[in-house]
Amino acid sequence: MLPDNDMLWRRCAHLGRVLLPLVDQESWRQARRHENLRAWDIDSQAGERLIETFAALATHAVAVDSSLTAAELDDLSLKTVADAATGKHDYELLAGLPKTFADDRDEHAVNVFRLHVHRGGQHGRRLTQLSTELRHALLVLAERAPTCGGVFRQAAEARLPQ
């Protein structure tokens, strides 16, 4: 059985992966996001992967700060996660992460995020821009499903990959 912090991270990472596909059920939203990313000189694919990672990190940070278990994550408000995405310092989102990641993709994504945080400057500005894009996506989803559990149910109904 996995330690709870590992399971918590897996659920947060899952939320990050399903966030944009659920938001993009209205196809114009993806086009607008890609337009924003191009305007900020951010590659769309890399930017979306950073948004996924940012979502997982913000969700995980709020859950750890609130001492939530993986099972209690379903009740976490998306608005609270959206507030953390723009209200916490980037480095605060890295606290309390698992020491190792079962999924190499997650480990790579977190390391890319860490690199942006430590480089600062233009990379820090890029994270600020992505945090506003993430906040917007979370608030759009919060109108449909106000909690993480609601997002997980929508993802299951849409048959998005686990």
mmCIF file with all atom_site columns, N, CA, C and O in Angstrom, residues 18-45:
data_model
loop_
_atom_site.group_PDB
_atom_site.id
_atom_site.type_symbol
_atom_site.label_atom_id
_atom_site.label_alt_id
_atom_site.label_comp_id
_atom_site.label_asym_id
_atom_site.label_entity_id
_atom_site.label_seq_id
_atom_site.pdbx_PDB_ins_code
_atom_site.Cartn_x
_atom_site.Cartn_y
_atom_site.Cartn_z
_atom_site.occupancy
_atom_site.B_iso_or_equiv
_atom_site.pdbx_formal_charge
_atom_site.auth_seq_id
_atom_site.auth_comp_id
_atom_site.auth_asym_id
_atom_site.auth_atom_id
_atom_site.pdbx_PDB_model_num
ATOM 1   N N  . VAL A 1 18 ? -6.396  16.265 -15.764 1.00 0.00 ? 18 VAL A N  1
ATOM 2   C CA . VAL A 1 18 ? -7.751  16.328 -16.333 1.00 0.00 ? 18 VAL A CA 1
ATOM 3   C C  . VAL A 1 18 ? -8.286  17.755 -16.416 1.00 0.00 ? 18 VAL A C  1
ATOM 4   O O  . VAL A 1 18 ? -9.287  18.000 -17.089 1.00 0.00 ? 18 VAL A O  1
ATOM 5   N N  . LEU A 1 19 ? -7.622  18.685 -15.757 1.00 0.00 ? 19 LEU A N  1
ATOM 6   C CA . LEU A 1 19 ? -8.100  20.065 -15.694 1.00 0.00 ? 19 LEU A CA 1
ATOM 7   C C  . LEU A 1 19 ? -8.361  20.664 -17.076 1.00 0.00 ? 19 LEU A C  1
ATOM 8   O O  . LEU A 1 19 ? -9.482  21.088 -17.381 1.00 0.00 ? 19 LEU A O  1
ATOM 9   N N  . LEU A 1 20 ? -7.344  20.725 -17.914 1.00 0.00 ? 20 LEU A N  1
ATOM 10  C CA . LEU A 1 20 ? -7.505  21.384 -19.215 1.00 0.00 ? 20 LEU A CA 1
ATOM 11  C C  . LEU A 1 20 ? -8.445  20.634 -20.152 1.00 0.00 ? 20 LEU A C  1
ATOM 12  O O  . LEU A 1 20 ? -9.259  21.272 -20.820 1.00 0.00 ? 20 LEU A O  1
ATOM 13  N N  . PRO A 1 21 ? -8.382  19.289 -20.230 1.00 0.00 ? 21 PRO A N  1
ATOM 14  C CA . PRO A 1 21 ? -9.374  18.611 -21.075 1.00 0.00 ? 21 PRO A CA 1
ATOM 15  C C  . PRO A 1 21 ? -10.819 18.903 -20.657 1.00 0.00 ? 21 PRO A C  1
ATOM 16  O O  . PRO A 1 21 ? -11.698 19.035 -21.516 1.00 0.00 ? 21 PRO A O  1
ATOM 17  N N  . LEU A 1 22 ? -11.071 19.031 -19.367 1.00 0.00 ? 22 LEU A N  1
ATOM 18  C CA . LEU A 1 22 ? -12.431 19.358 -18.920 1.00 0.00 ? 22 LEU A CA 1
ATOM 19  C C  . LEU A 1 22 ? -12.796 20.792 -19.265 1.00 0.00 ? 22 LEU A C  1
ATOM 20  O O  . LEU A 1 22 ? -13.915 21.064 -19.692 1.00 0.00 ? 22 LEU A O  1
ATOM 21  N N  . VAL A 1 23 ? -11.874 21.705 -19.080 1.00 0.00 ? 23 VAL A N  1
ATOM 22  C CA . VAL A 1 23 ? -12.125 23.107 -19.437 1.00 0.00 ? 23 VAL A CA 1
ATOM 23  C C  . VAL A 1 23 ? -12.354 23.228 -20.941 1.00 0.00 ? 23 VAL A C  1
ATOM 24  O O  . VAL A 1 23 ? -13.205 23.991 -21.394 1.00 0.00 ? 23 VAL A O  1
ATOM 25  N N  . ASP A 1 24 ? -11.617 22.440 -21.707 1.00 0.00 ? 24 ASP A N  1
ATOM 26  C CA . ASP A 1 24 ? -11.669 22.529 -23.168 1.00 0.00 ? 24 ASP A CA 1
ATOM 27  C C  . ASP A 1 24 ? -12.895 21.868 -23.776 1.00 0.00 ? 24 ASP A C  1
ATOM 28  O O  . ASP A 1 24 ? -12.993 21.763 -25.003 1.00 0.00 ? 24 ASP A O  1
ATOM 29  N N  . GLN A 1 25 ? -13.851 21.459 -22.954 1.00 0.00 ? 25 GLN A N  1
ATOM 30  C CA . GLN A 1 25 ? -15.099 20.951 -23.509 1.00 0.00 ? 25 GLN A CA 1
ATOM 31  C C  . GLN A 1 25 ? -15.780 22.046 -24.326 1.00 0.00 ? 25 GLN A C  1
ATOM 32  O O  . GLN A 1 25 ? -16.552 21.748 -25.225 1.00 0.00 ? 25 GLN A O  1
ATOM 33  N N  . GLU A 1 26 ? -15.474 23.277 -24.004 1.00 0.00 ? 26 GLU A N  1
ATOM 34  C CA . GLU A 1 26 ? -15.865 24.413 -24.847 1.00 0.00 ? 26 GLU A CA 1
ATOM 35  C C  . GLU A 1 26 ? -14.607 24.745 -25.651 1.00 0.00 ? 26 GLU A C  1
ATOM 36  O O  . GLU A 1 26 ? -13.644 25.297 -25.111 1.00 0.00 ? 26 GLU A O  1
ATOM 37  N N  . SER A 1 27 ? -14.597 24.369 -26.931 1.00 0.00 ? 27 SER A N  1
ATOM 38  C CA . SER A 1 27 ? -13.365 24.394 -27.730 1.00 0.00 ? 27 SER A CA 1
ATOM 39  C C  . SER A 1 27 ? -12.724 25.778 -27.833 1.00 0.00 ? 27 SER A C  1
ATOM 40  O O  . SER A 1 27 ? -11.504 25.885 -27.961 1.00 0.00 ? 27 SER A O  1
ATOM 41  N N  . TRP A 1 28 ? -13.507 26.824 -27.740 1.00 0.00 ? 28 TRP A N  1
ATOM 42  C CA . TRP A 1 28 ? -12.932 28.168 -27.850 1.00 0.00 ? 28 TRP A CA 1
ATOM 43  C C  . TRP A 1 28 ? -11.986 28.471 -26.694 1.00 0.00 ? 28 TRP A C  1
ATOM 44  O O  . TRP A 1 28 ? -11.092 29.303 -26.825 1.00 0.00 ? 28 TRP A O  1
ATOM 45  N N  . ARG A 1 29 ? -12.143 27.783 -25.576 1.00 0.00 ? 29 ARG A N  1
ATOM 46  C CA . ARG A 1 29 ? -11.267 28.048 -24.426 1.00 0.00 ? 29 ARG A CA 1
ATOM 47  C C  . ARG A 1 29 ? -9.821  27.654 -24.729 1.00 0.00 ? 29 ARG A C  1
ATOM 48  O O  . ARG A 1 29 ? -8.890  28.351 -24.360 1.00 0.00 ? 29 ARG A O  1
ATOM 49  N N  . GLN A 1 30 ? -9.632  26.531 -25.415 1.00 0.00 ? 30 GLN A N  1
ATOM 50  C CA . GLN A 1 30 ? -8.275  26.115 -25.763 1.00 0.00 ? 30 GLN A CA 1
ATOM 51  C C  . GLN A 1 30 ? -7.649  27.124 -26.728 1.00 0.00 ? 30 GLN A C  1
ATOM 52  O O  . GLN A 1 30 ? -6.482  27.484 -26.578 1.00 0.00 ? 30 GLN A O  1
ATOM 53  N N  . ALA A 1 31 ? -8.410  27.575 -27.701 1.00 0.00 ? 31 ALA A N  1
ATOM 54  C CA . ALA A 1 31 ? -7.896  28.553 -28.667 1.00 0.00 ? 31 ALA A CA 1
ATOM 55  C C  . ALA A 1 31 ? -7.466  29.837 -27.952 1.00 0.00 ? 31 ALA A C  1
ATOM 56  O O  . ALA A 1 31 ? -6.405  30.404 -28.254 1.00 0.00 ? 31 ALA A O  1
ATOM 57  N N  . ARG A 1 32 ? -8.266  30.295 -26.986 1.00 0.00 ? 32 ARG A N  1
ATOM 58  C CA . ARG A 1 32 ? -7.920  31.508 -26.244 1.00 0.00 ? 32 ARG A CA 1
ATOM 59  C C  . ARG A 1 32 ? -6.662  31.301 -25.408 1.00 0.00 ? 32 ARG A C  1
ATOM 60  O O  . ARG A 1 32 ? -5.780  32.146 -25.361 1.00 0.00 ? 32 ARG A O  1
ATOM 61  N N  . ARG A 1 33 ? -6.559  30.129 -24.770 1.00 0.00 ? 33 ARG A N  1
ATOM 62  C CA . ARG A 1 33 ? -5.382  29.834 -23.956 1.00 0.00 ? 33 ARG A CA 1
ATOM 63  C C  . ARG A 1 33 ? -4.130  29.791 -24.836 1.00 0.00 ? 33 ARG A C  1
ATOM 64  O O  . ARG A 1 33 ? -3.099  30.366 -24.493 1.00 0.00 ? 33 ARG A O  1
ATOM 65  N N  . HIS A 1 34 ? -4.228  29.141 -25.994 1.00 0.00 ? 34 HIS A N  1
ATOM 66  C CA . HIS A 1 34 ? -3.077  29.071 -26.902 1.00 0.00 ? 34 HIS A CA 1
ATOM 67  C C  . HIS A 1 34 ? -2.691  30.462 -27.398 1.00 0.00 ? 34 HIS A C  1
ATOM 68  O O  . HIS A 1 34 ? -1.494  30.759 -27.533 1.00 0.00 ? 34 HIS A O  1
ATOM 69  N N  . GLU A 1 35 ? -3.671  31.295 -27.628 1.00 0.00 ? 35 GLU A N  1
ATOM 70  C CA . GLU A 1 35 ? -3.386  32.679 -28.033 1.00 0.00 ? 35 GLU A CA 1
ATOM 71  C C  . GLU A 1 35 ? -2.624  33.412 -26.924 1.00 0.00 ? 35 GLU A C  1
ATOM 72  O O  . GLU A 1 35 ? -1.649  34.111 -27.197 1.00 0.00 ? 35 GLU A O  1
ATOM 73  N N  . ASN A 1 36 ? -3.065  33.251 -25.698 1.00 0.00 ? 36 ASN A N  1
ATOM 74  C CA . ASN A 1 36 ? -2.362  33.870 -24.560 1.00 0.00 ? 36 ASN A CA 1
ATOM 75  C C  . ASN A 1 36 ? -0.935  33.354 -24.454 1.00 0.00 ? 36 ASN A C  1
ATOM 76  O O  . ASN A 1 36 ? 0.002   34.127 -24.254 1.00 0.00 ? 36 ASN A O  1
ATOM 77  N N  . LEU A 1 37 ? -0.771  32.046 -24.570 1.00 0.00 ? 37 LEU A N  1
ATOM 78  C CA . LEU A 1 37 ? 0.561   31.468 -24.462 1.00 0.00 ? 37 LEU A CA 1
ATOM 79  C C  . LEU A 1 37 ? 1.482   31.993 -25.562 1.00 0.00 ? 37 LEU A C  1
ATOM 80  O O  . LEU A 1 37 ? 2.633   32.337 -25.303 1.00 0.00 ? 37 LEU A O  1
ATOM 81  N N  . ARG A 1 38 ? 0.974   32.087 -26.778 1.00 0.00 ? 38 ARG A N  1
ATOM 82  C CA . ARG A 1 38 ? 1.790   32.632 -27.878 1.00 0.00 ? 38 ARG A CA 1
ATOM 83  C C  . ARG A 1 38 ? 2.163   34.085 -27.609 1.00 0.00 ? 38 ARG A C  1
ATOM 84  O O  . ARG A 1 38 ? 3.299   34.499 -27.846 1.00 0.00 ? 38 ARG A O  1
ATOM 85  N N  . ALA A 1 39 ? 1.202   34.865 -27.090 1.00 0.00 ? 39 ALA A N  1
ATOM 86  C CA . ALA A 1 39 ? 1.471   36.272 -26.776 1.00 0.00 ? 39 ALA A CA 1
ATOM 87  C C  . ALA A 1 39 ? 2.562   36.409 -25.721 1.00 0.00 ? 39 ALA A C  1
ATOM 88  O O  . ALA A 1 39 ? 3.310   37.386 -25.722 1.00 0.00 ? 39 ALA A O  1
ATOM 89  N N  . TRP A 1 40 ? 2.657   35.422 -24.833 1.00 0.00 ? 40 TRP A N  1
ATOM 90  C CA . TRP A 1 40 ? 3.673   35.431 -23.775 1.00 0.00 ? 40 TRP A CA 1
ATOM 91  C C  . TRP A 1 40 ? 4.956   34.722 -24.211 1.00 0.00 ? 40 TRP A C  1
ATOM 92  O O  . TRP A 1 40 ? 5.861   34.510 -23.397 1.00 0.00 ? 40 TRP A O  1
ATOM 93  N N  . ASP A 1 41 ? 4.999   34.311 -25.468 1.00 0.00 ? 41 ASP A N  1
ATOM 94  C CA . ASP A 1 41 ? 6.155   33.619 -26.029 1.00 0.00 ? 41 ASP A CA 1
ATOM 95  C C  . ASP A 1 41 ? 6.422   32.297 -25.293 1.00 0.00 ? 41 ASP A C  1
ATOM 96  O O  . ASP A 1 41 ? 7.562   31.948 -24.977 1.00 0.00 ? 41 ASP A O  1
ATOM 97  N N  . ILE A 1 42 ? 5.324   31.566 -25.019 1.00 0.00 ? 42 ILE A N  1
ATOM 98  C CA . ILE A 1 42 ? 5.404   30.255 -24.365 1.00 0.00 ? 42 ILE A CA 1
ATOM 99  C C  . ILE A 1 42 ? 4.849   29.227 -25.345 1.00 0.00 ? 42 ILE A C  1
ATOM 100 O O  . ILE A 1 42 ? 3.734   29.381 -25.860 1.00 0.00 ? 42 ILE A O  1
ATOM 101 N N  . ASP A 1 43 ? 5.618   28.190 -25.603 1.00 0.00 ? 43 ASP A N  1
ATOM 102 C CA . ASP A 1 43 ? 5.157   27.097 -26.449 1.00 0.00 ? 43 ASP A CA 1
ATOM 103 C C  . ASP A 1 43 ? 3.881   26.503 -25.837 1.00 0.00 ? 43 ASP A C  1
ATOM 104 O O  . ASP A 1 43 ? 3.824   26.245 -24.624 1.00 0.00 ? 43 ASP A O  1
ATOM 105 N N  . SER A 1 44 ? 2.861   26.278 -26.669 1.00 0.00 ? 44 SER A N  1
ATOM 106 C CA . SER A 1 44 ? 1.565   25.802 -26.166 1.00 0.00 ? 44 SER A CA 1
ATOM 107 C C  . SER A 1 44 ? 1.668   24.482 -25.421 1.00 0.00 ? 44 SER A C  1
ATOM 108 O O  . SER A 1 44 ? 1.116   24.337 -24.326 1.00 0.00 ? 44 SER A O  1
ATOM 109 N N  . GLN A 1 45 ? 2.383   23.525 -25.983 1.00 0.00 ? 45 GLN A N  1
ATOM 110 C CA . GLN A 1 45 ? 2.493   22.218 -25.342 1.00 0.00 ? 45 GLN A CA 1
ATOM 111 C C  . GLN A 1 45 ? 3.247   22.317 -24.016 1.00 0.00 ? 45 GLN A C  1
ATOM 112 O O  . GLN A 1 45 ? 2.806   21.774 -23.000 1.00 0.00 ? 45 GLN A O  1
#
